[in-house]
Coordinates of C-alpha atoms in Angstrom, one line a residue:
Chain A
X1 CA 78.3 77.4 29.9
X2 CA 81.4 79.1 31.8
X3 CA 81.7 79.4 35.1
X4 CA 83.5 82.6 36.9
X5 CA 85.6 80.9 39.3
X6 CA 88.5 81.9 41.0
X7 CA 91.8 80.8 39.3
X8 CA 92.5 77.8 42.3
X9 CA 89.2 76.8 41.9
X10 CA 89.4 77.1 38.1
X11 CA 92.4 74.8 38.3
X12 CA 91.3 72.5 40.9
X13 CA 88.3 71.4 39.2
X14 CA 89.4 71.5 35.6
X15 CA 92.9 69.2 36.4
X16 CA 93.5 66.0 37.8
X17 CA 97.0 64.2 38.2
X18 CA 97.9 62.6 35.0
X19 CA 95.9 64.6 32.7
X20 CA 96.8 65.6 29.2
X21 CA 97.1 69.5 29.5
X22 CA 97.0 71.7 26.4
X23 CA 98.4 75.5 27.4
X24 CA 98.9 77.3 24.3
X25 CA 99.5 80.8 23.1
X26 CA 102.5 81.3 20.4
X27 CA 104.4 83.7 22.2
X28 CA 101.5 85.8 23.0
X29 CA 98.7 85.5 25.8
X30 CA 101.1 82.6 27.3
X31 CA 98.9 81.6 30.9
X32 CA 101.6 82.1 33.1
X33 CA 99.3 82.7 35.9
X34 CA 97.5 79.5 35.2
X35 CA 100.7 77.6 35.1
X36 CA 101.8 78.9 38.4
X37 CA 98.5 77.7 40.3
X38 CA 99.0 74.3 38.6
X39 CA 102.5 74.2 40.4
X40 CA 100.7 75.6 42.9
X41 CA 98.6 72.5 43.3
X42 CA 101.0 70.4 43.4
X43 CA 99.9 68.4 39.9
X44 CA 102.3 65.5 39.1
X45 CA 102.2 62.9 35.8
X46 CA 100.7 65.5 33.3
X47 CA 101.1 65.2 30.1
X48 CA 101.7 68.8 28.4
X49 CA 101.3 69.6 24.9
X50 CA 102.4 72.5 23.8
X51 CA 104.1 74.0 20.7
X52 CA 106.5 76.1 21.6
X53 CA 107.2 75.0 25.7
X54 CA 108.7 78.1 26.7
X55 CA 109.2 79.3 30.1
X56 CA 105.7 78.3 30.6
X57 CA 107.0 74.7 30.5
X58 CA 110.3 75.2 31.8
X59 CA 108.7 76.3 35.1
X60 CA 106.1 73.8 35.5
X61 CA 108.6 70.6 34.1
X62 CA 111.2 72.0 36.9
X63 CA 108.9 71.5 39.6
X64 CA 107.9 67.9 38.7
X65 CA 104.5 68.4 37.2
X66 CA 104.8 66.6 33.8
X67 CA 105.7 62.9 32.6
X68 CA 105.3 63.3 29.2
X69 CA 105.3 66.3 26.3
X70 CA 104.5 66.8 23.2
X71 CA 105.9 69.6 21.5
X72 CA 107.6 71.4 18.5
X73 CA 110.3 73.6 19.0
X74 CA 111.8 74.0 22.7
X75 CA 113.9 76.8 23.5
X76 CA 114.1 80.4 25.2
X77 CA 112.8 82.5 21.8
X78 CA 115.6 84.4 21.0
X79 CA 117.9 84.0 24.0
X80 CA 118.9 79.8 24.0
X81 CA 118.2 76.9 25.9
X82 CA 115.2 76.1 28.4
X83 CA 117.9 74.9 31.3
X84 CA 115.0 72.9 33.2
X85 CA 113.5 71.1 30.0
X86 CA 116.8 70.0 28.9
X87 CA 117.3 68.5 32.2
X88 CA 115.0 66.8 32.8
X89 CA 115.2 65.0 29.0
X90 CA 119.0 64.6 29.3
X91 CA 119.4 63.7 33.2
X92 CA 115.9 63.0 34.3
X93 CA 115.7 65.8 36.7
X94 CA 113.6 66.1 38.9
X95 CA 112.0 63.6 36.9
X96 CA 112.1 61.2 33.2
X97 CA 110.3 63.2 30.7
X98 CA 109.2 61.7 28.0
X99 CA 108.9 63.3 24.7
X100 CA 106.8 63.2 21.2
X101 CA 108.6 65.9 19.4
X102 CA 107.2 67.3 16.0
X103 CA 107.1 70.3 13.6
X104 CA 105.1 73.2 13.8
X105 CA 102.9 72.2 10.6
X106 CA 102.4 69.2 12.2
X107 CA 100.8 70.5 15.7
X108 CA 99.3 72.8 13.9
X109 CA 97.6 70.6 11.6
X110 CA 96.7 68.5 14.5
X111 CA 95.2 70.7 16.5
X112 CA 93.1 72.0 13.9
X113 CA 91.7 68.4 13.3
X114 CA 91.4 68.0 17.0
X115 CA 88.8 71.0 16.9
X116 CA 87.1 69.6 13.4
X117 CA 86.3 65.9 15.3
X118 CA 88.8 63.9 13.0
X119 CA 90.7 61.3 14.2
X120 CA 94.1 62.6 12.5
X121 CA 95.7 65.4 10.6
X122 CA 96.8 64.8 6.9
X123 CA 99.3 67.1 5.2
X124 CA 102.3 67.9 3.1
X125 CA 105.0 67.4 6.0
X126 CA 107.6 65.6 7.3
X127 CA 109.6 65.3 3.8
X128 CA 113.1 63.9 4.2
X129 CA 112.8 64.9 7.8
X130 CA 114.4 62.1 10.5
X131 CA 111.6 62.6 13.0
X132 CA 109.5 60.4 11.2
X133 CA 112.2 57.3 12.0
X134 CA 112.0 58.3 15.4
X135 CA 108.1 59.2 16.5
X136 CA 105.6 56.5 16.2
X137 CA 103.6 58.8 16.2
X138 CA 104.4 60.4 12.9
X139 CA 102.7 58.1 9.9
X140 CA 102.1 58.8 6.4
X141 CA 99.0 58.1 4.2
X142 CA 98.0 57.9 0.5
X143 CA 95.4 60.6 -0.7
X144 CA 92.7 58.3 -2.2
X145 CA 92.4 60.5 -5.4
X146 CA 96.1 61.4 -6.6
X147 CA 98.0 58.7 -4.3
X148 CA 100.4 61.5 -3.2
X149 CA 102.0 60.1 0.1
X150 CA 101.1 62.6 2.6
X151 CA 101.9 62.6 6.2
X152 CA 99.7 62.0 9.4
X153 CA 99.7 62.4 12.8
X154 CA 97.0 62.1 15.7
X155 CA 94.6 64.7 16.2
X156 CA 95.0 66.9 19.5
X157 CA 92.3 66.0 21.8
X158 CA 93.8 67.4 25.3
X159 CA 92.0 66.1 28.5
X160 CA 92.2 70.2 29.3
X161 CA 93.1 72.7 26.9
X162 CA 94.3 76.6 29.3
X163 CA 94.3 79.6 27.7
X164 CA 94.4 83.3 28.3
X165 CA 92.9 86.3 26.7
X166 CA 92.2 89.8 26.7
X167 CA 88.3 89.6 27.4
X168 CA 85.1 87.8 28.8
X169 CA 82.0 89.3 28.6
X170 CA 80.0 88.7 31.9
X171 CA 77.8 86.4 29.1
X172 CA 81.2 84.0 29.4
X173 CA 82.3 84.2 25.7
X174 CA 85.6 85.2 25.2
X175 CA 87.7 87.4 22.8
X176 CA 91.4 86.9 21.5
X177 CA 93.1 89.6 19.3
X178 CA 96.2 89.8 17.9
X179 CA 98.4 86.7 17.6
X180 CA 96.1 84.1 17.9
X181 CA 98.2 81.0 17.8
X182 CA 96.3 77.6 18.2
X183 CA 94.0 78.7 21.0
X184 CA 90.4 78.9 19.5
X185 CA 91.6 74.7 18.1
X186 CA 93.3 73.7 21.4
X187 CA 90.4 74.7 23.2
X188 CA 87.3 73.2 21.1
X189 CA 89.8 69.8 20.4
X190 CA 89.5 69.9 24.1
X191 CA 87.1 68.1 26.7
X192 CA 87.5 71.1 29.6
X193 CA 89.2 74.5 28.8
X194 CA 90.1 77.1 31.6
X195 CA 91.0 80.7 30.5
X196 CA 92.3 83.3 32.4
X197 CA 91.7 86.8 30.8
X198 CA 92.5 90.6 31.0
X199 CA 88.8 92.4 31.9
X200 CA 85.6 91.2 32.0
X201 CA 83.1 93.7 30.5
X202 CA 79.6 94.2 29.9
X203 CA 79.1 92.9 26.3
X204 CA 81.5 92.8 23.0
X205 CA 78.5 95.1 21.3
X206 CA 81.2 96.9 19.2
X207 CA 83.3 94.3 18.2
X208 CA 84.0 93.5 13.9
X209 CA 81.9 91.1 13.0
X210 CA 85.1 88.4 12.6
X211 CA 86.8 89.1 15.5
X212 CA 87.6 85.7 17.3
X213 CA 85.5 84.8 19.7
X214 CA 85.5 81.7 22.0
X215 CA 81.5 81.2 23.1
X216 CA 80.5 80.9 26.7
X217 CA 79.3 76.9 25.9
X218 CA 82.9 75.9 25.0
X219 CA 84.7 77.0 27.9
X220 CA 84.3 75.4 31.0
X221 CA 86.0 78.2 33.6
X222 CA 86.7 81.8 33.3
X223 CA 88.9 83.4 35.9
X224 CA 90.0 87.1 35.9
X225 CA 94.4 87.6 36.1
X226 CA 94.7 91.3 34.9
X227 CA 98.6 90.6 33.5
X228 CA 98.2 86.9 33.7
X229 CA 100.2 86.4 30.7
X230 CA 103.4 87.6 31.6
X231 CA 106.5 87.8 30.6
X232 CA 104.6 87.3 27.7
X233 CA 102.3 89.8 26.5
X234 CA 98.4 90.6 26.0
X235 CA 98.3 92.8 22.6
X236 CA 96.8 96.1 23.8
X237 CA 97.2 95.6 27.4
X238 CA 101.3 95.3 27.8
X239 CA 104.2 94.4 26.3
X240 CA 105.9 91.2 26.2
X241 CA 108.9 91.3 28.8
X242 CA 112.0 90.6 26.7
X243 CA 114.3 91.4 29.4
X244 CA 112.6 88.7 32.0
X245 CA 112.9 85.9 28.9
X246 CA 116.6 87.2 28.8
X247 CA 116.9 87.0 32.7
X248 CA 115.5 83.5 32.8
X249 CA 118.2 82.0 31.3
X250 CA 120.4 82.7 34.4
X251 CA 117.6 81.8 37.0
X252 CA 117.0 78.4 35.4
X253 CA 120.5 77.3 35.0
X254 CA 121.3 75.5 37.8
X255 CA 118.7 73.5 39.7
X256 CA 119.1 75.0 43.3
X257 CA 119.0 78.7 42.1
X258 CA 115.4 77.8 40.0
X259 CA 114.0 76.2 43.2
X260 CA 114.6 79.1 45.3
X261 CA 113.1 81.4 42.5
X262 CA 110.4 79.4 42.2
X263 CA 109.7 79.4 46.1
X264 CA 109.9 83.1 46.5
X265 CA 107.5 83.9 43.3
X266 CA 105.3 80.7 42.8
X267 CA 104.8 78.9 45.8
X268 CA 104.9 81.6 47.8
X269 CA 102.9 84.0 44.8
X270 CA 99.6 84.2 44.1
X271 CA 97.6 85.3 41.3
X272 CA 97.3 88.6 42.2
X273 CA 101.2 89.3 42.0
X274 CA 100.3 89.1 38.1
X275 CA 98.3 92.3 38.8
X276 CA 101.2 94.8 38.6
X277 CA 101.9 93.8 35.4
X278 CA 98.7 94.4 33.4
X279 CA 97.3 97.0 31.6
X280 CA 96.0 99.6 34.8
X281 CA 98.5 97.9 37.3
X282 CA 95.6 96.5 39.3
X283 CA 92.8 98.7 38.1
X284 CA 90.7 96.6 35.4
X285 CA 86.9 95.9 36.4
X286 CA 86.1 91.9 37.1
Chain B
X1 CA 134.2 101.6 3.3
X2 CA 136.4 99.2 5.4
X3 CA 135.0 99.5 8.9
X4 CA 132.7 97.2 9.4
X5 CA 132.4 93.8 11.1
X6 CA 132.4 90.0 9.7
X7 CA 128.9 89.6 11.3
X8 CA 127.9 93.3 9.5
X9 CA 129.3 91.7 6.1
X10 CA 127.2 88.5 6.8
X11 CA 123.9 90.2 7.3
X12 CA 124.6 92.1 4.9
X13 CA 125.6 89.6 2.1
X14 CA 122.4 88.1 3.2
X15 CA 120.1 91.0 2.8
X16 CA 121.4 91.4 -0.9
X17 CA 120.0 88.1 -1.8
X18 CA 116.5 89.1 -1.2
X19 CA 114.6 90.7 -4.2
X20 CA 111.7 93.3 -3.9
X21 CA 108.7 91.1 -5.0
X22 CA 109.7 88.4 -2.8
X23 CA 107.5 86.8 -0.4
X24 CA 109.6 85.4 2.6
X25 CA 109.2 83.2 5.2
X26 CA 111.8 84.6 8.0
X27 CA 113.2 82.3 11.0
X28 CA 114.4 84.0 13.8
X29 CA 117.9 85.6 14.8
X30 CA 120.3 86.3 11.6
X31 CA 117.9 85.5 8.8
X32 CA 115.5 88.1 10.6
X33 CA 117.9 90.5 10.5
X34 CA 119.1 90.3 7.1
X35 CA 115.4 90.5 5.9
X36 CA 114.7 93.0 7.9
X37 CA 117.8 94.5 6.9
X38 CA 116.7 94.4 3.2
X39 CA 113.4 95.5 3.4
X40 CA 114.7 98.8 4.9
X41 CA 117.5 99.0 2.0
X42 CA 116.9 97.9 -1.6
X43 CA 113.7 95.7 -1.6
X44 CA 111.1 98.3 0.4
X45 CA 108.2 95.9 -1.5
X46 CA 109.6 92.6 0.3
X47 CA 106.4 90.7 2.0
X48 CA 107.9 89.2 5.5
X49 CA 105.8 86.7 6.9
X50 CA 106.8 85.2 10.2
X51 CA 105.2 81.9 11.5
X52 CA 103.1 83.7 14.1
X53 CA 100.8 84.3 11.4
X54 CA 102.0 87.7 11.0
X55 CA 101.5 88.3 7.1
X56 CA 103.4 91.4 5.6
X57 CA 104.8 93.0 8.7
X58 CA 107.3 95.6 9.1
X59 CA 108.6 95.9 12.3
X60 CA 110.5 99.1 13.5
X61 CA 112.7 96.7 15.9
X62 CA 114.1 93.2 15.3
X63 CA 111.5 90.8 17.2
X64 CA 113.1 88.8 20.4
X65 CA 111.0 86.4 19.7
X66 CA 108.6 84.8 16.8
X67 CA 105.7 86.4 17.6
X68 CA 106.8 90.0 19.8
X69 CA 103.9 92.3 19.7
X70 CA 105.7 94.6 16.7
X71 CA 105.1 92.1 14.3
X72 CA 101.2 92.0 14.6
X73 CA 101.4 95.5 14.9
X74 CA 102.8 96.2 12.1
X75 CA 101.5 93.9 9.6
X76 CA 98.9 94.0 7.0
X77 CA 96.6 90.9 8.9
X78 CA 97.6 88.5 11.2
X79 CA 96.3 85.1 11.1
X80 CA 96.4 81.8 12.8
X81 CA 99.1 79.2 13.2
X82 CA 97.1 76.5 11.4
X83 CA 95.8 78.9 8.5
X84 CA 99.8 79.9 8.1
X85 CA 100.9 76.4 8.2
X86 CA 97.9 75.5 6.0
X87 CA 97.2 78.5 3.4
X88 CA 100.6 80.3 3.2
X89 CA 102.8 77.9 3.7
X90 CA 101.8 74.7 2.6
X91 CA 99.7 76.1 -0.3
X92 CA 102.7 77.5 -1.8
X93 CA 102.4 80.9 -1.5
X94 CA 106.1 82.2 -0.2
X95 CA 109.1 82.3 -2.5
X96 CA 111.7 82.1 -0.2
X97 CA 112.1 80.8 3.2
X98 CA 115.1 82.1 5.4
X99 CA 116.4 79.6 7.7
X100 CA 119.7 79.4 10.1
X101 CA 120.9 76.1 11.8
X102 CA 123.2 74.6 14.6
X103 CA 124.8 72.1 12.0
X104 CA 124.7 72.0 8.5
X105 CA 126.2 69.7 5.9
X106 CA 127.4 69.8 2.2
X107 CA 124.2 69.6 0.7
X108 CA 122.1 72.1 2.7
X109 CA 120.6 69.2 4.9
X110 CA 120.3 71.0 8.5
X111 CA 120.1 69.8 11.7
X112 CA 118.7 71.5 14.6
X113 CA 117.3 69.0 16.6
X114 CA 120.1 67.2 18.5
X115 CA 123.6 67.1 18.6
X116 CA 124.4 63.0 19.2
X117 CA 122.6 60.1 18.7
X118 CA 118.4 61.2 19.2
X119 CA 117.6 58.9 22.2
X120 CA 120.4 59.7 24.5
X121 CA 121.8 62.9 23.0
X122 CA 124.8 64.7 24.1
X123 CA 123.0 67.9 23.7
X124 CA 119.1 68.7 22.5
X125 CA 119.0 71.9 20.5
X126 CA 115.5 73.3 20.3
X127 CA 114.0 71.2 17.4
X128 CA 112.7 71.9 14.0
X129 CA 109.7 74.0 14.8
X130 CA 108.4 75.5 11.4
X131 CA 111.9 74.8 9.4
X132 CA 111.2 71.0 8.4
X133 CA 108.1 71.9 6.4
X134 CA 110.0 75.5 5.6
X135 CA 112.2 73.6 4.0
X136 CA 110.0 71.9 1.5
X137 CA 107.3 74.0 0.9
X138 CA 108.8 77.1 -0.2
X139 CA 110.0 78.2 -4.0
X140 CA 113.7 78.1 -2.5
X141 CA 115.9 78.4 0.8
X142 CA 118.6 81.1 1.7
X143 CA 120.4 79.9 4.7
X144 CA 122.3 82.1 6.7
X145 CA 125.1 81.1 9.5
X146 CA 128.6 81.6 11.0
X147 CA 130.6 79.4 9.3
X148 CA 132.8 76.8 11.8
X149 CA 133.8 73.7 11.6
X150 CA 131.5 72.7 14.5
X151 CA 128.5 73.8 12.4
X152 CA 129.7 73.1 8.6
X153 CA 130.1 69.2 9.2
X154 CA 130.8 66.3 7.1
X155 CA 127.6 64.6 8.5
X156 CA 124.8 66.1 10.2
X157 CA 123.9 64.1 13.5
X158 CA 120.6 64.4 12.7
X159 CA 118.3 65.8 9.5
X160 CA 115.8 68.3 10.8
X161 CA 115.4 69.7 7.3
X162 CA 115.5 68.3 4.0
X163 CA 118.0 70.0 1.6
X164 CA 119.4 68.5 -1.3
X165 CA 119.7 65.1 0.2
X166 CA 122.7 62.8 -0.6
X167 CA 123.1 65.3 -3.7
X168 CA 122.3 65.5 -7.5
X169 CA 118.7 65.3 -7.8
X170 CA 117.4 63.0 -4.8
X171 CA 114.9 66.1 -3.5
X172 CA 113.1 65.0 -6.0
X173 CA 113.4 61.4 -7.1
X174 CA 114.1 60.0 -3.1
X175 CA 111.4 62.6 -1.5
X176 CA 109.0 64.1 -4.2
X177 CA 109.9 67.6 -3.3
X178 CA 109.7 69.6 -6.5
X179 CA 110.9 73.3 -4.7
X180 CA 114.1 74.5 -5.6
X181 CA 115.6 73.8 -1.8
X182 CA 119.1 76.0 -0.6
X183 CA 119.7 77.9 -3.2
X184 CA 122.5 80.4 -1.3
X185 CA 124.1 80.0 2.0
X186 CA 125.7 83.1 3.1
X187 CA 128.2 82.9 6.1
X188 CA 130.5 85.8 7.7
X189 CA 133.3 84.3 5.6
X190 CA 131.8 83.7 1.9
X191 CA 128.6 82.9 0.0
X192 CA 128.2 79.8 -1.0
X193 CA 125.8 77.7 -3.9
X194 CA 125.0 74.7 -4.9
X195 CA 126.7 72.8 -7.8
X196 CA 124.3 72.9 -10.7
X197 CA 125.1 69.1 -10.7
X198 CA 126.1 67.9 -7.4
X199 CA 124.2 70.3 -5.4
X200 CA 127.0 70.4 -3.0
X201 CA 127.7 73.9 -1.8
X202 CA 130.5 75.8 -3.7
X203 CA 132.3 78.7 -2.8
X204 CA 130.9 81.6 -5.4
X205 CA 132.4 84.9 -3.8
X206 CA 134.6 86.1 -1.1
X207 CA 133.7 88.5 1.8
X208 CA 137.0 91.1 1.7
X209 CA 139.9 90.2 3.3
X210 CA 138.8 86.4 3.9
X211 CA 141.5 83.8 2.7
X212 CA 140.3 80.4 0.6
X213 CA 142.7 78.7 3.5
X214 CA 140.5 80.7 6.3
X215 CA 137.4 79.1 4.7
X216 CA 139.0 75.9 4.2
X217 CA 139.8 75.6 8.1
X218 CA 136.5 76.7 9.1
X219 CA 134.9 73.9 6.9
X220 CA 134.8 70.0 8.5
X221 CA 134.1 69.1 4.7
X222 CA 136.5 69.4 1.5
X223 CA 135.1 72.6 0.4
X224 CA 135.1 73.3 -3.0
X225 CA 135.7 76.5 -4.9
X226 CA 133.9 77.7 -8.1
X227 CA 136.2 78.0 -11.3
X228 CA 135.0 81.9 -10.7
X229 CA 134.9 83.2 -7.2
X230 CA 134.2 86.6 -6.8
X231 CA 134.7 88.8 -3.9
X232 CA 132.0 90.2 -2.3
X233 CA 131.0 94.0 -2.8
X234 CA 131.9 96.1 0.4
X235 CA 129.1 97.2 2.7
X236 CA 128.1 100.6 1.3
X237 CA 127.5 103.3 3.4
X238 CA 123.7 102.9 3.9
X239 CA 123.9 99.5 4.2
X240 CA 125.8 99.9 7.2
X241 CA 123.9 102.7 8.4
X242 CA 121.0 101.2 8.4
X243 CA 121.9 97.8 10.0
X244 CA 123.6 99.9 12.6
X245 CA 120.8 101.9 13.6
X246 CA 118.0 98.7 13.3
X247 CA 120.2 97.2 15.8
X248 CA 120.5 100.0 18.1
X249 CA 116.9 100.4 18.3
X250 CA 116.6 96.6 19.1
X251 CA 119.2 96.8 21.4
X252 CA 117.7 99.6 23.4
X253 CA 113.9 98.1 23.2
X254 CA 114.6 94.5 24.2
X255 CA 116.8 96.0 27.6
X256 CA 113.5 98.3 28.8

C-alpha cells in the first residue's frame, strides 16, 4: 500500500546510490520536483532511464547524479540541444556517462513487457537502423510461427520507477489524464515507484469507468507538490512553460552559469517553491 | 503573389503533398508545420497523429514540443506511448509519416543521431526517437528540410532511419521492409523524388526564382535533374495567409 510521505522522505527511502531510476512522463507530468530532491540528496551512480531525458535529466546529469542512461531521443523539444547531457557524453563533465541509446518503439515496447513480467520486448523495429551495430543491447529474434526476424531488447525493470500526476485519493490510488506516456508500465515494471501529484482528494467516485488509474498496492510513496511538474505541465492544472524550456538553453550552456542556477533554485529550493506554479498557486487541499 | 519567403515556399510545398484522407504521422518542427499547414488549407479531413499518443488532433497553435497540452486537447482520444508505438504505428495504420533530419543522403537514408564516428562523436544530435521505426512502418515518407550541403551529403555519418538503402530495391530485398519509404523530399529550394529505378532523389520541380546551379551548390552529392522539371506553383494568397497567421499565434503563445 502507499505511504503519504513527505517528498525527502519519499526520496530518501525509495533511492539508494547506484540505483536504476525510471522518471517518465512524455512531455507531460515530468517530476521535476522529484528530480530536484534527488539532487537534493546528493544521489551519485544512478542509472536513469528515461525516453525522452529532457531538462529533467539535463539538471540531474549536470550535478553528477547519473553514471549510466538509457534513453531515446535527447534534446530540448523544440528549442536544441540539452548543453549538460551532451557534456557530459562528449567531455565527461562533471562525470563519464555512459549510454544505451534506442528508439522510441523500442522503450516503449520495453517498458510495456517490463510491466507484463517478460523477460524482453519483441517487435517490428530497428530495420536498416545502425543502432543495432552499436547497442548490445539491441538483438533480434525469429517469430516461431512465420520466422519473420523481429527485433528484441530487455524488458524495463527499473530498481524505482518516479512519476507525477494530477490525483491521489486519500485511499493511495492514483489518477493520470491526458498524455499518459509510459507511466502506468514504468511504474508496475518497477520494484518501488514514488509519485508526486497535484491534490489529494476524498475519493475518484465520479471518474469514467476507464480512466487510468494507478492502485494504492503498486505504488510505494505518495507525496503532495501542487505544480510539481513544471516547466512541464499537468493537463487541467497548468500549462507547460514553453518560454522556461526556451530559457534553459541559455542557463545550461556553460557549466559555471548552470551551477549557480542550480544553487539558487535547487539546492537552495525546496518543494514548496513548485507551489506557485500549480493550479490555485498554493491553494490545493493535501 | 511574389512576396513571400523561401522557408514560406518550403512549408508550403510541403503542405501540398498531403491529401485529405491521409493519416499522418507528424515529427516535430517543419513537418508539423506543413501538416498543420495543410490541414487548415486544402485537406481539412487530414488525421494528424503525433507520437504522444495524440490521435486526430487539431491544434489551434503549432506545439513546442511532442506532446504540449493543445494536442491532447484537441484531439479525438489520446492514448499511450506503447499502444501508439504498438497499434497505430506498428500495426500499420498511418499512410504517411512526416520526418525532417540533421543529414540526409541520396537515397532518403537519414541521420540524426550523431555527426562523426558514434563512440567519440564530434557532435551528438538528439537521436532517432520515433523516426527509425517511422521510417519503416508507415505506407510512405515525406521528408522536409533546408537544403545545404552540410545536411544533403554524399554519406550520412550515421543511418538513424532506413530509406531506400544503397538504392534500387534493397528496402526490400537487404531489410524486408515492404512500405513505400521517401517518396517526396521538399526543401526551400526544390522538391525532390526518387528515381523510379535508382531511388536516388531527383530534382522534379523548381521553387520560383531558384537556379539548377543554386541547387547544385547547395547539394554535397551530383544531383540529378528529371528530363521534366517543373516549377513550383506560387504560394497563393490563402496559403500564405494562413501560414502567416498559424505562426503568429504560435509565436505569441509559446512567449507568454
Amino acid at each position: 500500500m502507499a505511504e503519504f510521505l513527505s517528498l525527502a522522505d519519499a526520496i530518501e527511502s525509495a533511492i539508494s546510490d547506484g540505483d536504476s531510476v525510471a522518471m517518465e512522463g512524455f512531455t507531460h507530468l515530468i517530476p521535476h520536483a522529484a528530480g530536484h530532491e534527488i539532487i537534493r540528496q546528493r544521489r551519485s551512480g544512478l542509472r536513469l532511464i528515461r525516453m525522452t531525458p529532457d531538462i529533467i535529466y539535463d539538471q540531474m546529469i549536470g550535478m553528477g547524479c547519473a553514471d549510466r542512461i538509457m534513453y531515446s531521443w535527447g534534446g530540448n523539444p523544440g528549442v536544441g540541444s540539452l548543453h549538460r547531457f551532451r557534456d557530459a557524453i562528449q567531455n565527461g563533465w562533471p562525470g563519464p556517462l555512459e549510454i544505451d541509446e534506442h528508439s522510441h518503439a523500442a522503450m516503449a515496447n520495453a517498458y510495456d513487457a517490463g510491466a507484463a513480467g517478460l523477460p524482453c520486448a519483441v517487435f517490428r523495429g530497428y530495420r536498416g537502423a545502425q543502432l543495432a551495430e552499436v547497442n548490445p543491447n539491441i538483438k533480434s529474434i525469429n517469430c516461431p510461427f512465420t520466422g519473420e526476424k523481429l527485433a528484441a531488447v530487455p524488458a524495463i525493470r527499473a530498481d524505482v520507477a518516479v512519476i507525477h500526476a494530477q490525483k491521489a485519493s486519500r485511499n493511495g490510488d492514483v489518477l493520470l489524464e491526458g498524455i499518459v506516456g509510459v507511466q502506468k508500465e514504468a511504474v508496475l515494471g518497477a520494484k518501488r515507484s514514488v509519485v508526486t501529484v497535484e491534490e489529494i482528494v476524498d475519493d475518484f467516485a465520479d471518474l469514467p469507468p476507464n480512466a487510468v488509474i494507478l492502485p494504492s498496492w503498486t505504488i510505494s510513496a505518495i507525496t503532495c507538490v501542487p505544480g510539481g511538474a513544471h516547466p512541464s505541465y499537468a493537463h487541467g492544472y497548468y500549462s507547460r512553460d514553453n518560454a522556461f524550456y526556451k530559457a534553459w538553453d541559455e542557463i545550461a550552456r556553460d557549466r559555471d552559469g548552470f551551477r549557480a542556477w542550480m544553487q539558487e533554485h535547487v539546492i537552495g529550493g525546496g518543494p514548496e517553491d513548485f507551489a506557485r506554479h500549480g493550479k490555485a498557486a498554493g491553494g490545493v487541499a493535501s | 503573389m511574389s512576396d513571400y519567403t523561401a522557408n514560406e515556399m518550403m512549408s508550403i510545398a510541403a503542405a501540398r503533398a498531403l491529401r485529405n484522407d491521409d493519416i499522418c504521422f507528424v515529427g516535430i518542427g517543419l513537418p508539423s508545420e506543413a501538416a498543420n499547414l495543410a490541414r487548415l488549407t486544402h485537406a481539412p479531413g487530414l488525421t494528424l497523429i503525433y507520437e504522444s499518443g495524440t490521435l486526430a488532433t487539431k491544434p489551434d497553435v503549432l506545439p513546442l514540443s511532442i506532446g504540449d497540452g493543445e494536442l491532447c486537447e484537441t484531439a479525438l482520444t489520446t492514448v499511450s506511448v506503447p499502444e501508439m508505438f504498438r497499434y497505430w504505428l506498428q500495426g500499420g495504420r498511418i499512410t504517411v509519416g512526416f520526418l525532417g533530419a540533421a543529414q540526409l543522403d541520396r537515397f532518403g537514408n537519414i541521420n540524426t543521431t550523431v555527426i562523426g564516428d558514434y563512440n567519440d562523436p564530434k557532435v551528438r544530435l538528439p537521436g532517432g526517437g520515433g523516426a527509425p521505426e517511422i521510417a519503416t512502418s508507415c505506407g510512405e515518407i515525406f521528408i522536409v528540410m533546408r537544403q545545404s550541403d552540410r545536411g544533403f551529403v554524399d554519406k550520412i555519418d550515421f543511418f538513424t532511419s532506413l530509406g531506400h538503402g544503397t538504392g534500387g530495391d534493397d528496402r526490400l530485398r537487404t531489410y524486408g521492409v515492404t512500405t513505400k519509404g521517401p517518396s517526396r523530399l521538399v526543401t526551400d529550394l526544390c522538391i525532390m523524388e526518387p528515381d523510379p529505378e535508382t531511388k536516388e532523389f531527383t530534382v522534379t520541380s523548381i521553387h520560383p526564382g531558384v537556379t539548377r546551379t543554386k541547387i547544385e551548390e547547395n547539394t554535397g552529392w551530383a544531383v540529378k535533374f528529371a528530363d521534366e522539371v517543373a516549377e513550383t506553383p506560387h504560394p497563393n494568397a490563402e496559403e500564405l495567409e494562413v501560414l502567416r497567421a498559424l505562426k503568429a499565434r504560435t509565436a505569441a503563445a509559446h512567449s507568454a
